[in-house]
Coordinates of C-alpha atoms and ligand atoms in Angstrom, one line a residue:
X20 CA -22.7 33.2 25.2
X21 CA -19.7 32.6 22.5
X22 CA -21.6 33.2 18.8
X23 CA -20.3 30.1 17.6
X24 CA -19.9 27.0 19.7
X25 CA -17.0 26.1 17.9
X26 CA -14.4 27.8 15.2
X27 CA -14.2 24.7 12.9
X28 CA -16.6 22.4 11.9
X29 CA -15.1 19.7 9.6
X30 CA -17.4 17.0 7.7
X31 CA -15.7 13.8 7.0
X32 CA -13.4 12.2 9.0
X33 CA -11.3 11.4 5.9
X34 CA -7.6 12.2 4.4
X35 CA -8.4 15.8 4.1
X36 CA -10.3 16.3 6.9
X37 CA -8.4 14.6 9.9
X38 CA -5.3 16.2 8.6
X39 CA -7.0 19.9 8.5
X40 CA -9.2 19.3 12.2
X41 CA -5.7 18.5 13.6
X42 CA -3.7 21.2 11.9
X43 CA -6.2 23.6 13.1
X44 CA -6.5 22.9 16.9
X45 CA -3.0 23.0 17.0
X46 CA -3.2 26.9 15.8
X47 CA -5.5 27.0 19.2
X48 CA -9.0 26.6 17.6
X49 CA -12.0 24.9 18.9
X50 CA -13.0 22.6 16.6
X51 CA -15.4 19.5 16.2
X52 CA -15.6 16.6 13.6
X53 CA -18.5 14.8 12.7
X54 CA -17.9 11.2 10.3
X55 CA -21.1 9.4 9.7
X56 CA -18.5 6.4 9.5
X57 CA -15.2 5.3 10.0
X58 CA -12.7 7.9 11.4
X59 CA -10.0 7.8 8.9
X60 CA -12.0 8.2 5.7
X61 CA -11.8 6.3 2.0
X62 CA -7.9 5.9 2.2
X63 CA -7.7 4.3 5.5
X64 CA -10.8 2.0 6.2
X65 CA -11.9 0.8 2.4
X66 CA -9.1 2.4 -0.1
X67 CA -5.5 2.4 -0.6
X68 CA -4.8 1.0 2.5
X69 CA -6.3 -2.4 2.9
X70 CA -5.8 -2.2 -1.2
X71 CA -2.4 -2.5 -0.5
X72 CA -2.5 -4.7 2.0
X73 CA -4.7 -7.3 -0.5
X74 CA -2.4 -6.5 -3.1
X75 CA 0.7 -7.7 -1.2
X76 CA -1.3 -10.7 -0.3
X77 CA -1.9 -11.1 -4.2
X78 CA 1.3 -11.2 -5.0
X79 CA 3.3 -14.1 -3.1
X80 CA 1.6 -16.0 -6.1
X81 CA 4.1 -14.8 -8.5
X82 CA 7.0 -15.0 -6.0
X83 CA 6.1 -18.7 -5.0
X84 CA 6.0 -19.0 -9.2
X85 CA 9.6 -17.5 -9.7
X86 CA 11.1 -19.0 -6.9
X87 CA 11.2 -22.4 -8.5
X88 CA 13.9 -20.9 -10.7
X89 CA 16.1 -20.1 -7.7
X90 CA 16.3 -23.3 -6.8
X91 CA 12.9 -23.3 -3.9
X92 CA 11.1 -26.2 -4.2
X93 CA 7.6 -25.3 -2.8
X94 CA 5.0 -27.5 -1.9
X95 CA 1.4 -26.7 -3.5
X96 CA 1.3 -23.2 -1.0
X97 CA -2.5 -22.9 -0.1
X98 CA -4.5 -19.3 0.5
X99 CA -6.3 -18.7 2.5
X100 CA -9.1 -15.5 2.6
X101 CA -10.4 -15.4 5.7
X102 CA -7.3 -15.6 7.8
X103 CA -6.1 -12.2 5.1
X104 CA -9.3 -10.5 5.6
X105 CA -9.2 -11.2 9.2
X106 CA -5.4 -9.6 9.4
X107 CA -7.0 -7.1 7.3
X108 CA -9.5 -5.9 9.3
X109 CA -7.3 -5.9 12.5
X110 CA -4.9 -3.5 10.8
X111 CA -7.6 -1.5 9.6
X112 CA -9.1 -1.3 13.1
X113 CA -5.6 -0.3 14.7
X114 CA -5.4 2.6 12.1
X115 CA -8.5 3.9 12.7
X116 CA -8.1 3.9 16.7
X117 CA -5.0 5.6 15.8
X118 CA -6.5 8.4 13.7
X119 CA -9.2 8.9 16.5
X120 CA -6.0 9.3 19.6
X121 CA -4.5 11.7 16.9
X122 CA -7.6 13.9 17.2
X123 CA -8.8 13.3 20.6
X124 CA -4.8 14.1 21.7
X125 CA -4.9 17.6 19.9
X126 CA -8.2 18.5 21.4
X127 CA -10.7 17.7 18.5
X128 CA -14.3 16.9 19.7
X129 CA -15.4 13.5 17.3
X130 CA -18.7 12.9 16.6
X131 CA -19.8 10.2 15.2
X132 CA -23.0 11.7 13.4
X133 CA -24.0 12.2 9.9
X134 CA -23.7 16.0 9.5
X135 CA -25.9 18.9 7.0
X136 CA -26.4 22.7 6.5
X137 CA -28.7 24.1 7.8
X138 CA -27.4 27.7 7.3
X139 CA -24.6 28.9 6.6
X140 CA -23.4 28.6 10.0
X141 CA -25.4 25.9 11.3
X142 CA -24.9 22.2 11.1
X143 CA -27.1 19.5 12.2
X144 CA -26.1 16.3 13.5
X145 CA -28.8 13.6 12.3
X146 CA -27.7 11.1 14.9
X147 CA -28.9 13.6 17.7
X148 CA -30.2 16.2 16.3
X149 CA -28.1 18.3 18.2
X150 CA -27.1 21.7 16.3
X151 CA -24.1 23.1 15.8
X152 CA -23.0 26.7 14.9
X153 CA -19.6 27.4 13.6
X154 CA -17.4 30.4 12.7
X155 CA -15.8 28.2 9.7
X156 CA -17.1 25.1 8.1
X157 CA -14.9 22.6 6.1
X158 CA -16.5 20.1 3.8
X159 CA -14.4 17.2 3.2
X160 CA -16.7 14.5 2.3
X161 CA -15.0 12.6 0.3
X162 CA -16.8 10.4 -2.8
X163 CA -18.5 7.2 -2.8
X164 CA -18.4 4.5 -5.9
X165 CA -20.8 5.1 -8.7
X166 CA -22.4 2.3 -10.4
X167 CA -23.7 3.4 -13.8
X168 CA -27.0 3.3 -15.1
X169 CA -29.6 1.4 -13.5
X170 CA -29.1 -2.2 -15.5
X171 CA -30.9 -5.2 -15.0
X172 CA -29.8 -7.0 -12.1
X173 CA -27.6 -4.2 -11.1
X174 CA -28.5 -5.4 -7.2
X175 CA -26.0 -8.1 -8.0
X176 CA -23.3 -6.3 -8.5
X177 CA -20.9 -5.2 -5.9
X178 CA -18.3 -1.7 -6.0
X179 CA -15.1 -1.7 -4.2
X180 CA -16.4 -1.2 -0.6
X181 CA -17.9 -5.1 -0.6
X182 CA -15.2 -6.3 -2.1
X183 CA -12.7 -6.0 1.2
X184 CA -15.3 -8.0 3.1
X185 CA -16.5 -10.6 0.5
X186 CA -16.8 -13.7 3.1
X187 CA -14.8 -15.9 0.5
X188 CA -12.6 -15.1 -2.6
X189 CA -14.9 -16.0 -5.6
X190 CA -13.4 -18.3 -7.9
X191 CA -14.6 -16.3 -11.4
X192 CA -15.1 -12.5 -11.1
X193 CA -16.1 -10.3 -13.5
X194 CA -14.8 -6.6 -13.2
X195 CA -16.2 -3.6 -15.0
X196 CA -14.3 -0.2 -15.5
X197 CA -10.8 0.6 -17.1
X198 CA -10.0 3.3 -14.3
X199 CA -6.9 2.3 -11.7
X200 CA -9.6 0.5 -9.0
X201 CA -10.9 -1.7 -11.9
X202 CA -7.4 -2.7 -12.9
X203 CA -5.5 -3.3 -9.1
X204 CA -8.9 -5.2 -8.3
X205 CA -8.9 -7.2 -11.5
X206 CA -5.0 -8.1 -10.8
X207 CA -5.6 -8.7 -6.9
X208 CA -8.0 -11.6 -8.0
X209 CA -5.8 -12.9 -10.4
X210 CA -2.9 -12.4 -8.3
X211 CA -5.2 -14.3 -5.4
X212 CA -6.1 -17.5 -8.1
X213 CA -9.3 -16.4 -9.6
X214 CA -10.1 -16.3 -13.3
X215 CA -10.6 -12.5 -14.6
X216 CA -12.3 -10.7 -16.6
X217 CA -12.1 -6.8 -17.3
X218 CA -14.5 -5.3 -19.1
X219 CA -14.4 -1.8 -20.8
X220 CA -16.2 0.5 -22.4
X221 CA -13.4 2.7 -24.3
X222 CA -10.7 1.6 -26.1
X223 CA -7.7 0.3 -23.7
X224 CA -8.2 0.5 -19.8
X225 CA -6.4 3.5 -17.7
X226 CA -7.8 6.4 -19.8
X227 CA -6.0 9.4 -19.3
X228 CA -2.5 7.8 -18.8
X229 CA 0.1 7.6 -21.6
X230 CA -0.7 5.2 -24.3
X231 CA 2.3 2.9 -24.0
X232 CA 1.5 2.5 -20.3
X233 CA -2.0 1.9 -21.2
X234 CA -0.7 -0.7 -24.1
X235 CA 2.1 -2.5 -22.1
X236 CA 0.2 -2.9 -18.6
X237 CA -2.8 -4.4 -20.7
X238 CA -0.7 -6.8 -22.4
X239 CA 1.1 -8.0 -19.6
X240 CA -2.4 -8.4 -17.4
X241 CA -3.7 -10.6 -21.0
X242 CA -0.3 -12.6 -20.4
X243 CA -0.7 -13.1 -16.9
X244 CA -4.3 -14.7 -18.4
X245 CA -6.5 -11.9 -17.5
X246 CA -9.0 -11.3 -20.2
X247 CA -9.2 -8.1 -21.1
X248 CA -12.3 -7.2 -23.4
X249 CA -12.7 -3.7 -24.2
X250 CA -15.7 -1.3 -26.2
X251 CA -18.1 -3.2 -24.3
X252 CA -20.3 -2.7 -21.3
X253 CA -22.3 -5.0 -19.2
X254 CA -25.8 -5.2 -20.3
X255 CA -27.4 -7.5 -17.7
X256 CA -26.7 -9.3 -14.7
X257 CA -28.6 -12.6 -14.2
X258 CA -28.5 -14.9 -11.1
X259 CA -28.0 -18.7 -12.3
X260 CA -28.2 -20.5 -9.2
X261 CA -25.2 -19.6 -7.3
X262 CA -23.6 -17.2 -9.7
X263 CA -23.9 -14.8 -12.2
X264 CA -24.1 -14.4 -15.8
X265 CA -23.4 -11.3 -17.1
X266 CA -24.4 -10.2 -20.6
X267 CA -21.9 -7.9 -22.6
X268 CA -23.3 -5.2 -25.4
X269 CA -21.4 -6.6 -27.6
X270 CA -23.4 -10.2 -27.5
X271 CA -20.9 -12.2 -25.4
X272 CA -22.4 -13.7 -22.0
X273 CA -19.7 -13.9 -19.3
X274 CA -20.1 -16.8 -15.9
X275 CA -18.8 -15.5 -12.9
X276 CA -19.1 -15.8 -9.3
X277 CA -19.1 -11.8 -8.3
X278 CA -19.2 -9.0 -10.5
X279 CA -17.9 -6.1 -9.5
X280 CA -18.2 -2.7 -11.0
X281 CA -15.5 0.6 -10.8
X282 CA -16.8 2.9 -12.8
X283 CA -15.7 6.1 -11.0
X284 CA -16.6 8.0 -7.5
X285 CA -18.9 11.1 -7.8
X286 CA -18.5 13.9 -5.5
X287 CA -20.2 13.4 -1.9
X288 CA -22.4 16.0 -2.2
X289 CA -25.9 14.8 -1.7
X290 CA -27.7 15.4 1.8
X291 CA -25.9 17.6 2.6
X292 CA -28.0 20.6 1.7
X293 CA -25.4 22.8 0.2
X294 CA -28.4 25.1 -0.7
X295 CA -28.9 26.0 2.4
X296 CA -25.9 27.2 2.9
X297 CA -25.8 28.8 -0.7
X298 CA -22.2 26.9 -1.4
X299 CA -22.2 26.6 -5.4
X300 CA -20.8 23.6 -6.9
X301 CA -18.6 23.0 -10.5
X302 CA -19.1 21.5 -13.6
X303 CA -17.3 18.7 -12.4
X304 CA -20.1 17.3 -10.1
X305 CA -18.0 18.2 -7.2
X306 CA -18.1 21.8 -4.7
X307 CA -16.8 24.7 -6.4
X308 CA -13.4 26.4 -5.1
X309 CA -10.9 28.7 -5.1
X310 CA -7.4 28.4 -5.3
X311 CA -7.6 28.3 -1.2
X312 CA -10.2 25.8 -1.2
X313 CA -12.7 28.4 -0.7
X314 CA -15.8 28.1 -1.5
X315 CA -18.8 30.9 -3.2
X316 CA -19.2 31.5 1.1
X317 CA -16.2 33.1 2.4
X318 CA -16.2 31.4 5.8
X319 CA -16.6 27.5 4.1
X320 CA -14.3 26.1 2.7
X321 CA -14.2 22.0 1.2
X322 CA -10.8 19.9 0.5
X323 CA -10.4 16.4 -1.1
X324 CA -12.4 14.3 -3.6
X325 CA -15.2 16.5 -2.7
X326 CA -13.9 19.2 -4.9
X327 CA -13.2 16.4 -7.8
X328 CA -9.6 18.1 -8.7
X329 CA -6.7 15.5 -8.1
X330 CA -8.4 12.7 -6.3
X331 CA -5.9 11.6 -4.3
X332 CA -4.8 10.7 -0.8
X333 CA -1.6 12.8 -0.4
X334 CA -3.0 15.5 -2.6
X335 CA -6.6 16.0 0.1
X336 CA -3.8 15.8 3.2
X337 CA -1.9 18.5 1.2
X338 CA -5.2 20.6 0.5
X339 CA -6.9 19.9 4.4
X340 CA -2.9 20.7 6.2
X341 CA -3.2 24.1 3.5
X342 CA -7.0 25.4 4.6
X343 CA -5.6 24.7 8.0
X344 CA -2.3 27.0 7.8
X345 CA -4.3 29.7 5.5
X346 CA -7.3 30.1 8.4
X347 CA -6.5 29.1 11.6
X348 CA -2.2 29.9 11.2
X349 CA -2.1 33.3 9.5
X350 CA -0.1 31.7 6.5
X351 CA -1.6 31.7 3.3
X352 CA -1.0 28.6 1.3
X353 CA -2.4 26.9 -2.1
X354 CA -1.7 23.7 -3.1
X355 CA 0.2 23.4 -6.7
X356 CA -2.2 20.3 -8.6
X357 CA 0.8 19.8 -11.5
X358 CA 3.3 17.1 -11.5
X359 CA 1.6 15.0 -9.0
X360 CA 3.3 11.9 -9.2
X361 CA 0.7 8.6 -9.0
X362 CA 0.7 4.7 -8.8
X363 CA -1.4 1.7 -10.0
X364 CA -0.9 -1.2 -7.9
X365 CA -1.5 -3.3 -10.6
X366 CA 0.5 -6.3 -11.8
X367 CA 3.0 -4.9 -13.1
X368 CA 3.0 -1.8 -10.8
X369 CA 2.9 1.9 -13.3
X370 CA 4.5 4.8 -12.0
X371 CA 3.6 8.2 -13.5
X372 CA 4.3 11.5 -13.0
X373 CA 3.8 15.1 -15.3
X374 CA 2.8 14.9 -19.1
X375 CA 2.2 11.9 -20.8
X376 CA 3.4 12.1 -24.8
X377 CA 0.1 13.0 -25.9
X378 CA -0.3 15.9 -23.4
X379 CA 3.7 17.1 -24.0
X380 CA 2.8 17.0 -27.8
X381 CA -0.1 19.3 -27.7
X382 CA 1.9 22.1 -25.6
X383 CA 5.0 22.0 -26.6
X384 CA 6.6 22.5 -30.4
X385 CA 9.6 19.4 -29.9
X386 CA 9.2 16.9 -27.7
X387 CA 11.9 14.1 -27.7
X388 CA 10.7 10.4 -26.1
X389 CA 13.4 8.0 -24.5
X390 CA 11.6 4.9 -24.3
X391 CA 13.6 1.2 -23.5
X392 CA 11.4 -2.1 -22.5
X393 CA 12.9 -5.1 -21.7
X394 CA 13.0 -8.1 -19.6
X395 CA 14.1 -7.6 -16.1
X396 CA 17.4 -9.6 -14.9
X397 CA 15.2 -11.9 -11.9
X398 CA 13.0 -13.2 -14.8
X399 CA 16.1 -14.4 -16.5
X400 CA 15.9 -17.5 -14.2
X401 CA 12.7 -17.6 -12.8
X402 CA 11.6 -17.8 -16.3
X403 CA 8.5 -15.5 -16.2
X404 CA 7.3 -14.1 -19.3
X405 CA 7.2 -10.3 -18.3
X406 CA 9.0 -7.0 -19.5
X407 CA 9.4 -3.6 -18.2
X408 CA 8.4 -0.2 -19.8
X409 CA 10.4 3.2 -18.9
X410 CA 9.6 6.3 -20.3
X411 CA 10.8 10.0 -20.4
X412 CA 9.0 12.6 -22.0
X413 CA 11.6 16.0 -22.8
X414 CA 11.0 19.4 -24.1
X415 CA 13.4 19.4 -27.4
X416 CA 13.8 23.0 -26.9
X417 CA 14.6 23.4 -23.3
X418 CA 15.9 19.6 -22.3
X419 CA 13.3 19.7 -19.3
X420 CA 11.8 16.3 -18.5
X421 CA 8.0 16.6 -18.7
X422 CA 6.6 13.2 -17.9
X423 CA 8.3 10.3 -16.7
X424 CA 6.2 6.8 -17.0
X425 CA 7.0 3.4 -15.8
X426 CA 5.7 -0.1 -15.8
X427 CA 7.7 -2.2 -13.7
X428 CA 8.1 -4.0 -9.8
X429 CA 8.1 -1.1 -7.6
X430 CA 6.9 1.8 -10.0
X431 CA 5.4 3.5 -7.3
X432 CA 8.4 3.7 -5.3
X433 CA 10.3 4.7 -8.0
X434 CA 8.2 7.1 -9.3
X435 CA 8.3 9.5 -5.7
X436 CA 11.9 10.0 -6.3
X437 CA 11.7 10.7 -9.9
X438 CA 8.8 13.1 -8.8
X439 CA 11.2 14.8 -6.8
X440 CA 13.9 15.5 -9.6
X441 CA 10.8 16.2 -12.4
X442 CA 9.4 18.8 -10.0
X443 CA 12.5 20.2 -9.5
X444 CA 12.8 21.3 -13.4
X445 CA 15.5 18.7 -14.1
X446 CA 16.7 18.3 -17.2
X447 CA 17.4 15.3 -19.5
X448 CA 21.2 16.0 -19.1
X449 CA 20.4 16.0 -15.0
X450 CA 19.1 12.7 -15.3
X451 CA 22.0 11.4 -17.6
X452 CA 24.4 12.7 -15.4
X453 CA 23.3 10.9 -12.5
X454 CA 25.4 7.4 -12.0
X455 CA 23.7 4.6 -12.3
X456 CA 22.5 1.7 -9.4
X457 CA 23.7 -1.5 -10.6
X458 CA 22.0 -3.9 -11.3
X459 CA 18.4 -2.2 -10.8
X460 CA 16.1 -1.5 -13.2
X461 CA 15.7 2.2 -12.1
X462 CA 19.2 2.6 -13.6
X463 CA 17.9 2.3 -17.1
X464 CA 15.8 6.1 -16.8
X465 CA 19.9 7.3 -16.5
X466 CA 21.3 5.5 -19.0
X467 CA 18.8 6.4 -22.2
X468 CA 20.6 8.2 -24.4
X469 CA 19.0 7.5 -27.6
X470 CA 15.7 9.4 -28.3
X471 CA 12.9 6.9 -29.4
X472 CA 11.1 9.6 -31.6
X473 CA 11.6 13.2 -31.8
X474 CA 8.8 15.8 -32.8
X475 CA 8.9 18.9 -34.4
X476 CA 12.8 19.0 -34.4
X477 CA 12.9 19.0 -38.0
X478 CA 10.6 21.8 -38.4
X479 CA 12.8 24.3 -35.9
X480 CA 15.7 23.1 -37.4
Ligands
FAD21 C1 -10.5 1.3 -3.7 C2 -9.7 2.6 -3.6 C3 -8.4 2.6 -3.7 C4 -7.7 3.8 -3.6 N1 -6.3 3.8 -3.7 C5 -5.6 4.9 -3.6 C6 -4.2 4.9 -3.6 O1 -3.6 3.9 -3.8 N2 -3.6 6.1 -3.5 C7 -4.2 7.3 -3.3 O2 -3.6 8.3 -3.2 N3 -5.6 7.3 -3.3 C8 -6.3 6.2 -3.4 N4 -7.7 6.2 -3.3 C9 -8.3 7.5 -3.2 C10 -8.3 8.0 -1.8 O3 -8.9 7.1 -1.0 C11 -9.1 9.4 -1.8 O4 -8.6 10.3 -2.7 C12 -9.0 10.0 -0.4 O5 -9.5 9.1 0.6 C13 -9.8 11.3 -0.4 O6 -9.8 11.9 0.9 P1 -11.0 12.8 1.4 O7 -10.6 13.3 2.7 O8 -11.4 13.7 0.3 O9 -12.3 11.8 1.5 P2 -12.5 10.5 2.3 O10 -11.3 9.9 2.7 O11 -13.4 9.7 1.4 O12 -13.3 10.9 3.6 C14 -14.6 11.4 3.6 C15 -15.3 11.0 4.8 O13 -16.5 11.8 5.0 C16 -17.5 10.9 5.5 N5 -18.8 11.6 5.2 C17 -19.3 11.8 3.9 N6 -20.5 12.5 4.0 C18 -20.6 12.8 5.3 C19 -21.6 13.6 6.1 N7 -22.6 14.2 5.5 N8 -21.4 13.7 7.4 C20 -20.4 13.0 8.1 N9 -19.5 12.3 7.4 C21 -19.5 12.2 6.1 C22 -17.3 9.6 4.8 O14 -17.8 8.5 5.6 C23 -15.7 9.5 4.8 O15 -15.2 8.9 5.9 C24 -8.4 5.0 -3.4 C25 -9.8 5.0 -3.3 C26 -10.5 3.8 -3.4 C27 -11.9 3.8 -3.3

């Protein structure tokens, strides 16, 4: 009898775990997948994907808005959100019976079980019972929205995952959080016709990103009428009748028909009884790892969100394809976490990619900006009251472009090819020597050739 039934065990049928189950039969192991699920993880069933998809929806408003400008004449267009939720959930259902041929087609064993140590070798499936025993085990569980501290009414309040399926678009919503789920949700629902609110504890909304981001996306959400209140939490939620009153710390009382809350995704680590397999977790909540994705027990390994290091989609495919190639193919790989480019699918989309000025200033002894906002050439007739924001952060000394941050239609698009060229090492006189696409927005990152501000010139000089 074989020691191990299989050679991989992988837990979560998510981004990182598909990719690595797939990568790894195809190097000729035996491996099985347990997702206590949906086969296709966060990304695919209730994250970026039908996201997206609710965020395209979100935004015909502003075309049917603009078009009037052009010339259209449109008649009163009417939404409606059952027939998007149903075209929703269709697409979603399609993706996941894709994800699950993938597997089945490279010879991956899905079982749709709840999975936990039992040893370090053993896993128990708590749909059956059954036990497994594995040469490797990959934990790629993903992470599951948090809802702060236990509040009063706090049953009322919904996270992301209800809020693809709400059975109708509420007509008021209340959104708490300031990360980049709180903002695309608060935007879809304004985008979609409802009144907003955003509600933050800290300063401006999208902490961590570069503060003329963070200031320009905020202002054009307030213009677009969402109402922005920040250094404030919510209190209470009450039930009046059929909706909600929600009471802020800072004495304000807010109506609305759903409240939802985005205030970050923790590690999904619990239940699964990492002691019993003695696999040590970080100070970041999530599971400890090397630059492998290994864990404190050389044969386990864990990839995506799990680990809480760059939690995003491409970036657990990367990590899951790398375990993969490093185990099962004989080729040692890491996964390089700088310069990850990233988008919010906010209204107006941001774009980001490497160090925002902040960052740039605190590592670097002259740093020039290039920074140019203005008010894109289709608003000149459509008449909408919205500008752009493109940003380049340089090293003064070496002319390399650090950070490159954008607030405009298509950010995200532009920002992948940018990424390419930042991670490349290009340099300011790269970018200025590239010719310009006329008439595009884009072309404005090559045509910059005043520095905004300049710091610590003056002291090398
Ligand atoms: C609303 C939202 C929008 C997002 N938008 C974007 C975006 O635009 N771009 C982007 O790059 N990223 C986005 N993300 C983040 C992205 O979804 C995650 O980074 C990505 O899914 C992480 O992949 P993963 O494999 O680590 O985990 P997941 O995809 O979360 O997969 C983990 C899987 O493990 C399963 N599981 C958990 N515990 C167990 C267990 N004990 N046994 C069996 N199964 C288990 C879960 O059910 C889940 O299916 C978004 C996330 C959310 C919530």
């Amino acid at each position: 009898m074989a020691a191990h039934d299989v050679d991989l065990f992988v837990i979560g049928a998510g981004s990182g775990g598909v990719r690595a189950a797939r990568i790894a039969a195809g190097y000729g192991a035996r491996v099985m997948i347990a997702e206590e699920y949906r086969v296709g993880g966060t990304c695919v069933i209730r994250g970026c994907v039908p996201k997206k998809l609710l965020v395209y929806a979100s935004r015909f408003s502003l075309d049917f808005e603009e078009a009037a400008g052009y010339g259209w004449t449109l008649h009163a267009p009417a939404f409606d959100w059952s027939t998007l939720i149903a075209n929703k959930d269709k697409e979603i259902a399609r993706l996941e019976a894709a994800y699950m041929a993938t597997l089945q087609k490279a010879g991956v064993a899905i079982v749709k079980s709840r999975a936990m140590f039992e040893d370090p070798h053993t896993v128990r499936l708590t749909a059956t019972g059954e036990r497994v025993r594995a040469a490797h085990i990959l934990i790629a569980t993903g992470a599951s929205p948090h809802q702060g501290p236990a509040i009063p009414g706090l049953e009322h309040v919904i996270s992301s995952n209800e809020a693809f399926d709400l059975p109708e678009l509420p007509r008021r919503v209340l959104v708490q959080g300031g990360s980049y789920i709180a903002v695309e949700f608060a935007c879809i629902f304004a985008g979609l016709g409802a009144k907003v609110t955003l509600v933050y504890r800290g300063d401006n909304i999208l902490r961590g990103f570069d503060d003329d981001v963070r200031e320009h996306l905020r202002e054009q959400m307030e213009r677009r009428g969402i109402h922005v209140i920040t250094g404030n939490i919510v209190a209470a939620v009450e039930k009046v009748k059929t909706h909600f009153c929600a009471h802020l710390s800072g004495g304000q009382s807010i109506t609305a028909d759903q409240v939802m809350f985005a205030l970050g995704r923790p590690p999904n680590v619990f239940g699964l009884r990492l002691d019993l397999a003695g696999v040590k977790g970080a100070g970041t909540g999530g599971i400890a790892v090397d630059e492998y994705s290994r864990t404190s027990v050389p044969h386990i390994y864990a990839v995506g969100d799990v680990t809480n290091r760059v939690n995003l989609t491409p970036v657990a495919i990367r990590e899951g394809h790398a375990f993969a190639d490093t185990v099962f193919g004989g080729k040692p790989t890491r996964v390089d976490h700088t310069n990850v480019p990233t988008a919010v699918f906010s209204e107006p989309e941001v774009g980001v990619i490497g160090l925002t000025e902040t960052q740039a200033l605190g590592r670097f002894g002259r740093v020039d900006i290039y920074k140019t906002m203005f008010r894109p050439l289709k608003a000149m007739l459509s008449g909408r009251d919205t500008t752009v924001l493109l940003k380049l952060v340089v090293d003064g000394a070496t002319d390399r472009v650090l950070g490159c941050h954008i607030v405009a239609p298509d950010a995200g698009e532009m920002i992948q090819l940018m990424g390419i060229a930042v991670n490349m090492g290009a340099s300011k006189a790269d970018i200025d020597a590239t010719m310009a696409v006329h008439p595009t927005i884009a072309e404005e990152l090559v045509t910059m050739r005043t520095v905004s501000k300049s710091y610590g010139r003056e002291a090398a000089e």
